[in-house]
mmCIF file of C-alpha atoms in Angstrom:
data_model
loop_
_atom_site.group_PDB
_atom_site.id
_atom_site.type_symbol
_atom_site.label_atom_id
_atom_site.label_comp_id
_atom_site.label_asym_id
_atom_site.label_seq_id
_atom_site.Cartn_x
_atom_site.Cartn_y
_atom_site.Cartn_z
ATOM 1 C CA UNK A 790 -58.960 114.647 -45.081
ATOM 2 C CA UNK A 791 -62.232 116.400 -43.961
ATOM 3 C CA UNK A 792 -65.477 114.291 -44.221
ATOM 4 C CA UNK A 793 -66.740 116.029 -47.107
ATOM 5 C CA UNK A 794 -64.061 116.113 -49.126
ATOM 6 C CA UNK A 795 -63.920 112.474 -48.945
ATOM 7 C CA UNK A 796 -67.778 112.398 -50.161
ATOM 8 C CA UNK A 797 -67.464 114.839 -53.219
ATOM 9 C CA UNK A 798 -63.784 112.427 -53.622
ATOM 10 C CA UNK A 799 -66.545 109.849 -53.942
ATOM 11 C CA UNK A 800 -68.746 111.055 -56.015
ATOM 12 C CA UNK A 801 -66.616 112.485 -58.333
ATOM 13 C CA UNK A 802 -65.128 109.201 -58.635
ATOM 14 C CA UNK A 803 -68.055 107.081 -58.919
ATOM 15 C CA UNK A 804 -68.993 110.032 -61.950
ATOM 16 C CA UNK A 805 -65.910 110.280 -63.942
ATOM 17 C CA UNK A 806 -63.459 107.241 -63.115
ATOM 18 C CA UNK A 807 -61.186 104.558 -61.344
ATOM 19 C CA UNK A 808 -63.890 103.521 -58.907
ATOM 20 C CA UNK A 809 -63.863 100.508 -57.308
ATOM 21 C CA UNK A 810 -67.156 98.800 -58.460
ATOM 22 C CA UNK A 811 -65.805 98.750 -62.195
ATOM 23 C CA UNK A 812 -66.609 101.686 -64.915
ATOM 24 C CA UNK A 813 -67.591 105.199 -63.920
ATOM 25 C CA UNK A 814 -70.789 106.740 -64.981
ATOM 26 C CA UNK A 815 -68.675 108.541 -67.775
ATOM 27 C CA UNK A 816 -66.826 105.452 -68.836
ATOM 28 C CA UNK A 817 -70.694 103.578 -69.847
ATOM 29 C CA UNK A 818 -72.105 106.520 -71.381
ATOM 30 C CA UNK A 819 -69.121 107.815 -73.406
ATOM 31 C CA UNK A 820 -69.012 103.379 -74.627
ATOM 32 C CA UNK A 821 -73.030 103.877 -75.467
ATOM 33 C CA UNK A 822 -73.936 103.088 -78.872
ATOM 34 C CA UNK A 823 -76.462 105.948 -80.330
ATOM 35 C CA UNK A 824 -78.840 103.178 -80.870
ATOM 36 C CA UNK A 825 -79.424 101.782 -77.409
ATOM 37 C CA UNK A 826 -79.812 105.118 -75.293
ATOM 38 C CA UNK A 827 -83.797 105.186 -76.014
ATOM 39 C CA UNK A 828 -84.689 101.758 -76.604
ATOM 40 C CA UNK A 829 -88.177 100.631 -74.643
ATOM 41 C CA UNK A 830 -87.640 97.347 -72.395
ATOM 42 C CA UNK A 831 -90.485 94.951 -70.730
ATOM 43 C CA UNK A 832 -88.434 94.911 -67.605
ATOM 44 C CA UNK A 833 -87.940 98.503 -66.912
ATOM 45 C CA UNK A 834 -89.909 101.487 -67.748
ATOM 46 C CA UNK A 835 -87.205 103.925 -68.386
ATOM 47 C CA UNK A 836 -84.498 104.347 -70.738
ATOM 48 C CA UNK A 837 -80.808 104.296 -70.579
ATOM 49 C CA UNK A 838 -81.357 108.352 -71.698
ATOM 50 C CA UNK A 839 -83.962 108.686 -68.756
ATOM 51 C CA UNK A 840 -81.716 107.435 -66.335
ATOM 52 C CA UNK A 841 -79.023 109.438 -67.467
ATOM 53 C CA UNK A 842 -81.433 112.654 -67.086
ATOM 54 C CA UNK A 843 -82.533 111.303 -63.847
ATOM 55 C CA UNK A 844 -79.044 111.334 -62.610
ATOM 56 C CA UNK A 845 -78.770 115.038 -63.543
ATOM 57 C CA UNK A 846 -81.704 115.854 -61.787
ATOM 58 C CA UNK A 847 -80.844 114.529 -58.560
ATOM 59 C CA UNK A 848 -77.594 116.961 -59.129
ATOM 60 C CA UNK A 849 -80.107 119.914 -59.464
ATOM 61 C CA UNK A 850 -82.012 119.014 -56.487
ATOM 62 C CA UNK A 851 -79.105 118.712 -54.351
ATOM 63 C CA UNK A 852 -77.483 122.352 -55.485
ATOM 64 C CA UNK A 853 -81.011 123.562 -55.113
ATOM 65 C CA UNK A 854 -81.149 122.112 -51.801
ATOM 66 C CA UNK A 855 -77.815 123.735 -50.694
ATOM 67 C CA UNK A 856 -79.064 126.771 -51.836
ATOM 68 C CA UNK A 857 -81.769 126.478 -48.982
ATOM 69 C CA UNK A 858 -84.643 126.001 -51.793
ATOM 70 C CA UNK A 859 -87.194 124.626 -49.252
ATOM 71 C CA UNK A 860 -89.379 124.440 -52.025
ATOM 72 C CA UNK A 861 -87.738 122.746 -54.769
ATOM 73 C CA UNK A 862 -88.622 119.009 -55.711
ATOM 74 C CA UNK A 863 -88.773 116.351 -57.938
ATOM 75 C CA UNK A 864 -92.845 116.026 -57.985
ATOM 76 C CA UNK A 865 -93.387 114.765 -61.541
ATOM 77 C CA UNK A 866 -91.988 112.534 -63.764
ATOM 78 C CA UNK A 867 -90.728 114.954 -66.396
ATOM 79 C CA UNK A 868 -89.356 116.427 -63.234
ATOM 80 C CA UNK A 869 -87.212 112.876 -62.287
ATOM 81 C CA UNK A 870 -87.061 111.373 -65.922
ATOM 82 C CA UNK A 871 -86.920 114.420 -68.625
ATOM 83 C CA UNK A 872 -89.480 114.924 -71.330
ATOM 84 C CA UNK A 873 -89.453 112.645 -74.424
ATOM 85 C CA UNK A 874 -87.713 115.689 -76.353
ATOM 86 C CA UNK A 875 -84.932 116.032 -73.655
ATOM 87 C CA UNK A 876 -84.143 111.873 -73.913
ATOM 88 C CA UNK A 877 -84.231 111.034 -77.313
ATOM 89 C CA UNK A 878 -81.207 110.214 -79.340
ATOM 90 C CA UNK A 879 -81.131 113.074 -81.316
ATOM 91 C CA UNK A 880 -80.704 115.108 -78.012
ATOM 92 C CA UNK A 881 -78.286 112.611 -76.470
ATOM 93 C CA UNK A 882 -75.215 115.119 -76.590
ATOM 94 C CA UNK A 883 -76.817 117.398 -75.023
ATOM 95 C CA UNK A 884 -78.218 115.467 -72.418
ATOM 96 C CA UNK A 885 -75.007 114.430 -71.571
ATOM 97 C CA UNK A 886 -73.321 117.866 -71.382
ATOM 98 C CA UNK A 887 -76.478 118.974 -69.192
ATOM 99 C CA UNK A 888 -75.252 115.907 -66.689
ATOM 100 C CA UNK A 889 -71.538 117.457 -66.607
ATOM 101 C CA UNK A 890 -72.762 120.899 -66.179
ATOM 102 C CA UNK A 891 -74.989 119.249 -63.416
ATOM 103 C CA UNK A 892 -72.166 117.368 -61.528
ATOM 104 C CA UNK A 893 -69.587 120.410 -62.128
ATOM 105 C CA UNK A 894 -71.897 122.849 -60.511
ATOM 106 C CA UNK A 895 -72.887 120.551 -57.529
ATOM 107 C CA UNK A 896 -68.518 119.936 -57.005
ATOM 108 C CA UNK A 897 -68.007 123.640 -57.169
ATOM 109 C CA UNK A 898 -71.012 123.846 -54.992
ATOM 110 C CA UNK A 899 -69.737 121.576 -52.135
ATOM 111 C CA UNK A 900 -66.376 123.113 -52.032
ATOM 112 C CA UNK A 901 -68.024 126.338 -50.663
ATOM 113 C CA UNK A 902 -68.605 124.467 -47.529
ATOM 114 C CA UNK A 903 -66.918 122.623 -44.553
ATOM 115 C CA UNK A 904 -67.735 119.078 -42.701
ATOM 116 C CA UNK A 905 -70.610 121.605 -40.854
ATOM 117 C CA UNK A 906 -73.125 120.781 -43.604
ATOM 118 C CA UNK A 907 -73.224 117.748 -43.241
ATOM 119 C CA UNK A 908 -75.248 118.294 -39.692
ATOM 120 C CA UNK A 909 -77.359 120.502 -41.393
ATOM 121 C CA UNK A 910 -80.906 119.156 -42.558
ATOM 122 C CA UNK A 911 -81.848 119.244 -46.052
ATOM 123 C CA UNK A 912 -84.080 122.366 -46.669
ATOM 124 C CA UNK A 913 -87.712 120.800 -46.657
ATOM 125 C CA UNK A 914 -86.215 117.282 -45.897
ATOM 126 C CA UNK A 915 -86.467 114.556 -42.706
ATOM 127 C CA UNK A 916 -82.587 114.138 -43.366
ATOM 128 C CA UNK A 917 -79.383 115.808 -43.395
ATOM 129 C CA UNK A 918 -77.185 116.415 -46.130
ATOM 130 C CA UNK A 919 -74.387 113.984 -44.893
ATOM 131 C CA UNK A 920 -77.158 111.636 -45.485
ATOM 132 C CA UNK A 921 -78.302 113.039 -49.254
ATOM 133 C CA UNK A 922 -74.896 113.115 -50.045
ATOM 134 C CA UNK A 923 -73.574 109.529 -49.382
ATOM 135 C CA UNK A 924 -77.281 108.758 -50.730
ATOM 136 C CA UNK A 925 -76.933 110.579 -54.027
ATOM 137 C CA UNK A 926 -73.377 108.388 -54.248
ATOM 138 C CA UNK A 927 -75.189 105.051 -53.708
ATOM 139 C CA UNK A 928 -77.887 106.513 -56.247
ATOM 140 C CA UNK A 929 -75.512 106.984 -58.851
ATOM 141 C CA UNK A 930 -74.085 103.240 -58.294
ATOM 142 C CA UNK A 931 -77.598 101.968 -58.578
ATOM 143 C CA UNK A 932 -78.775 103.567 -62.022
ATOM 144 C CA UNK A 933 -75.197 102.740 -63.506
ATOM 145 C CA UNK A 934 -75.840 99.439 -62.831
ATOM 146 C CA UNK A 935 -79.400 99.624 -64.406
ATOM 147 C CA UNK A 936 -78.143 101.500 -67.256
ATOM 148 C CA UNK A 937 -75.667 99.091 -68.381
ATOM 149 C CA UNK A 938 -78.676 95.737 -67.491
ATOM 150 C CA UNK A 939 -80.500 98.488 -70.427
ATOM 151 C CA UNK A 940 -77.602 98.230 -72.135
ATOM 152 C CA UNK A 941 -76.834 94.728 -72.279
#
Protein backbone atom coordinates (compact mmCIF):
# COMPACT_ATOMS: atom_id res chain seq x y z
CA UNK A 1 0.00 0.00 0.00
CA UNK A 2 1.38 3.47 -1.03
CA UNK A 3 1.89 6.03 1.83
CA UNK A 4 -0.96 8.04 0.94
CA UNK A 5 -3.37 5.74 0.51
CA UNK A 6 -2.76 4.60 3.93
CA UNK A 7 -3.35 8.41 5.16
CA UNK A 8 -6.70 9.12 3.23
CA UNK A 9 -7.36 5.00 4.68
CA UNK A 10 -6.94 6.99 7.88
CA UNK A 11 -8.78 9.65 7.61
CA UNK A 12 -11.56 8.27 6.08
CA UNK A 13 -11.68 6.00 8.89
CA UNK A 14 -11.25 8.26 11.69
CA UNK A 15 -14.44 10.30 9.59
CA UNK A 16 -16.89 7.65 8.90
CA UNK A 17 -16.09 4.39 11.06
CA UNK A 18 -14.37 1.29 12.77
CA UNK A 19 -11.44 3.32 14.05
CA UNK A 20 -9.50 2.30 16.67
CA UNK A 21 -9.92 5.12 19.31
CA UNK A 22 -13.78 4.25 19.61
CA UNK A 23 -16.69 6.12 17.44
CA UNK A 24 -15.99 7.89 14.17
CA UNK A 25 -16.73 11.48 13.66
CA UNK A 26 -20.02 10.27 11.86
CA UNK A 27 -20.96 7.79 14.51
CA UNK A 28 -21.13 11.11 17.43
CA UNK A 29 -22.78 13.42 15.22
CA UNK A 30 -25.38 11.15 13.55
CA UNK A 31 -26.05 10.00 17.96
CA UNK A 32 -26.32 14.07 18.62
CA UNK A 33 -29.42 15.12 20.14
CA UNK A 34 -30.82 18.47 18.27
CA UNK A 35 -30.64 20.06 21.59
CA UNK A 36 -26.99 19.84 22.53
CA UNK A 37 -25.26 20.87 19.10
CA UNK A 38 -25.37 24.78 20.14
CA UNK A 39 -25.39 24.78 23.74
CA UNK A 40 -22.79 27.58 25.37
CA UNK A 41 -20.27 25.92 28.02
CA UNK A 42 -17.90 27.81 30.75
CA UNK A 43 -15.15 25.47 29.79
CA UNK A 44 -14.99 25.89 26.12
CA UNK A 45 -15.87 28.67 23.90
CA UNK A 46 -17.21 26.82 20.99
CA UNK A 47 -19.98 24.61 20.29
CA UNK A 48 -20.39 21.05 19.39
CA UNK A 49 -21.90 22.80 15.83
CA UNK A 50 -18.65 25.04 15.69
CA UNK A 51 -16.47 22.28 15.94
CA UNK A 52 -18.24 20.37 13.54
CA UNK A 53 -17.89 23.50 11.00
CA UNK A 54 -14.38 23.81 12.06
CA UNK A 55 -13.70 20.34 10.96
CA UNK A 56 -15.12 21.18 7.50
CA UNK A 57 -13.04 24.00 7.18
CA UNK A 58 -9.85 22.45 7.72
CA UNK A 59 -11.20 20.06 4.67
CA UNK A 60 -11.51 23.30 2.53
CA UNK A 61 -8.19 24.54 3.40
CA UNK A 62 -6.50 21.43 2.62
CA UNK A 63 -8.31 20.99 -1.08
CA UNK A 64 -7.55 24.64 -1.42
CA UNK A 65 -4.10 24.00 -0.52
CA UNK A 66 -3.73 21.12 -3.08
CA UNK A 67 -5.03 23.27 -5.49
CA UNK A 68 -1.78 25.44 -4.98
CA UNK A 69 -4.04 28.39 -3.37
CA UNK A 70 -0.99 30.16 -1.82
CA UNK A 71 -3.35 32.52 -0.65
CA UNK A 72 -6.08 30.82 0.99
CA UNK A 73 -6.41 30.76 4.93
CA UNK A 74 -8.25 30.45 7.86
CA UNK A 75 -7.63 34.26 9.19
CA UNK A 76 -10.88 34.85 11.10
CA UNK A 77 -13.00 33.17 13.23
CA UNK A 78 -16.07 32.92 11.02
CA UNK A 79 -13.36 31.64 8.77
CA UNK A 80 -12.33 28.53 11.48
CA UNK A 81 -15.73 28.40 13.45
CA UNK A 82 -18.77 29.40 10.93
CA UNK A 83 -21.10 32.29 11.52
CA UNK A 84 -23.85 32.01 14.18
CA UNK A 85 -26.39 31.39 11.14
CA UNK A 86 -24.21 28.51 9.69
CA UNK A 87 -24.07 26.67 13.51
CA UNK A 88 -27.29 26.92 14.87
CA UNK A 89 -29.64 24.04 15.22
CA UNK A 90 -31.94 24.97 12.78
CA UNK A 91 -29.02 24.73 10.21
CA UNK A 92 -27.57 21.56 11.75
CA UNK A 93 -28.46 19.32 8.60
CA UNK A 94 -26.96 21.28 6.58
CA UNK A 95 -23.95 21.80 8.36
CA UNK A 96 -23.49 18.35 8.41
CA UNK A 97 -23.98 17.64 4.68
CA UNK A 98 -21.49 20.71 4.06
CA UNK A 99 -18.85 18.42 6.29
CA UNK A 100 -19.52 15.27 3.87
CA UNK A 101 -19.34 17.32 0.82
CA UNK A 102 -16.09 18.69 2.51
CA UNK A 103 -14.44 15.26 3.31
CA UNK A 104 -15.79 13.69 -0.15
CA UNK A 105 -14.15 16.36 -2.16
CA UNK A 106 -10.80 16.35 -0.19
CA UNK A 107 -10.88 11.94 -0.77
CA UNK A 108 -11.57 12.47 -4.41
CA UNK A 109 -9.00 15.15 -4.21
CA UNK A 110 -6.11 12.99 -2.81
CA UNK A 111 -6.72 10.17 -5.13
CA UNK A 112 -5.52 12.46 -8.02
CA UNK A 113 -2.13 12.15 -6.58
CA UNK A 114 0.76 9.69 -5.71
CA UNK A 115 3.14 9.31 -2.42
CA UNK A 116 5.08 12.52 -4.41
CA UNK A 117 2.87 15.02 -2.55
CA UNK A 118 3.61 14.26 0.31
CA UNK A 119 7.33 15.93 -0.27
CA UNK A 120 5.72 18.74 -1.58
CA UNK A 121 5.28 21.90 0.78
CA UNK A 122 1.99 23.23 1.48
CA UNK A 123 1.35 26.28 -0.85
CA UNK A 124 2.11 29.33 1.56
CA UNK A 125 3.05 26.86 4.42
CA UNK A 126 6.56 26.00 6.58
CA UNK A 127 5.37 22.25 6.12
CA UNK A 128 4.64 19.64 3.73
CA UNK A 129 1.55 18.02 3.03
CA UNK A 130 2.63 14.55 4.46
CA UNK A 131 2.76 16.63 7.49
CA UNK A 132 -0.93 18.54 7.03
CA UNK A 133 -2.24 15.40 6.23
CA UNK A 134 -1.35 13.09 9.22
CA UNK A 135 -2.01 16.58 11.10
CA UNK A 136 -5.52 17.12 9.79
CA UNK A 137 -6.01 13.16 11.03
CA UNK A 138 -4.80 13.93 14.59
CA UNK A 139 -7.05 17.20 14.27
CA UNK A 140 -10.03 15.36 13.64
CA UNK A 141 -9.24 12.92 16.77
CA UNK A 142 -8.82 15.97 18.91
CA UNK A 143 -12.22 17.92 18.22
CA UNK A 144 -14.12 14.45 18.35
CA UNK A 145 -12.95 14.10 21.56
CA UNK A 146 -13.98 17.73 22.52
CA UNK A 147 -17.19 17.37 20.86
CA UNK A 148 -18.38 14.48 22.73
CA UNK A 149 -16.63 16.35 26.54
CA UNK A 150 -19.57 19.18 24.83
CA UNK A 151 -21.66 16.53 24.63
CA UNK A 152 -21.49 14.87 27.80
Amino acid sequence: MRVLESIIDNLDTVFRGDAWHGPSVMEIINSLPLEKVSEVHNFSSQTIAQHIYHLAAWRKFTIEKLNDNIHYSLETEEDNWGTVEMTKPDNFNELIEYLKKQHFALINELEKYDDDILEKNVPGEYYNFYKLLNGLIQHDTYHLGMIWVLWQ
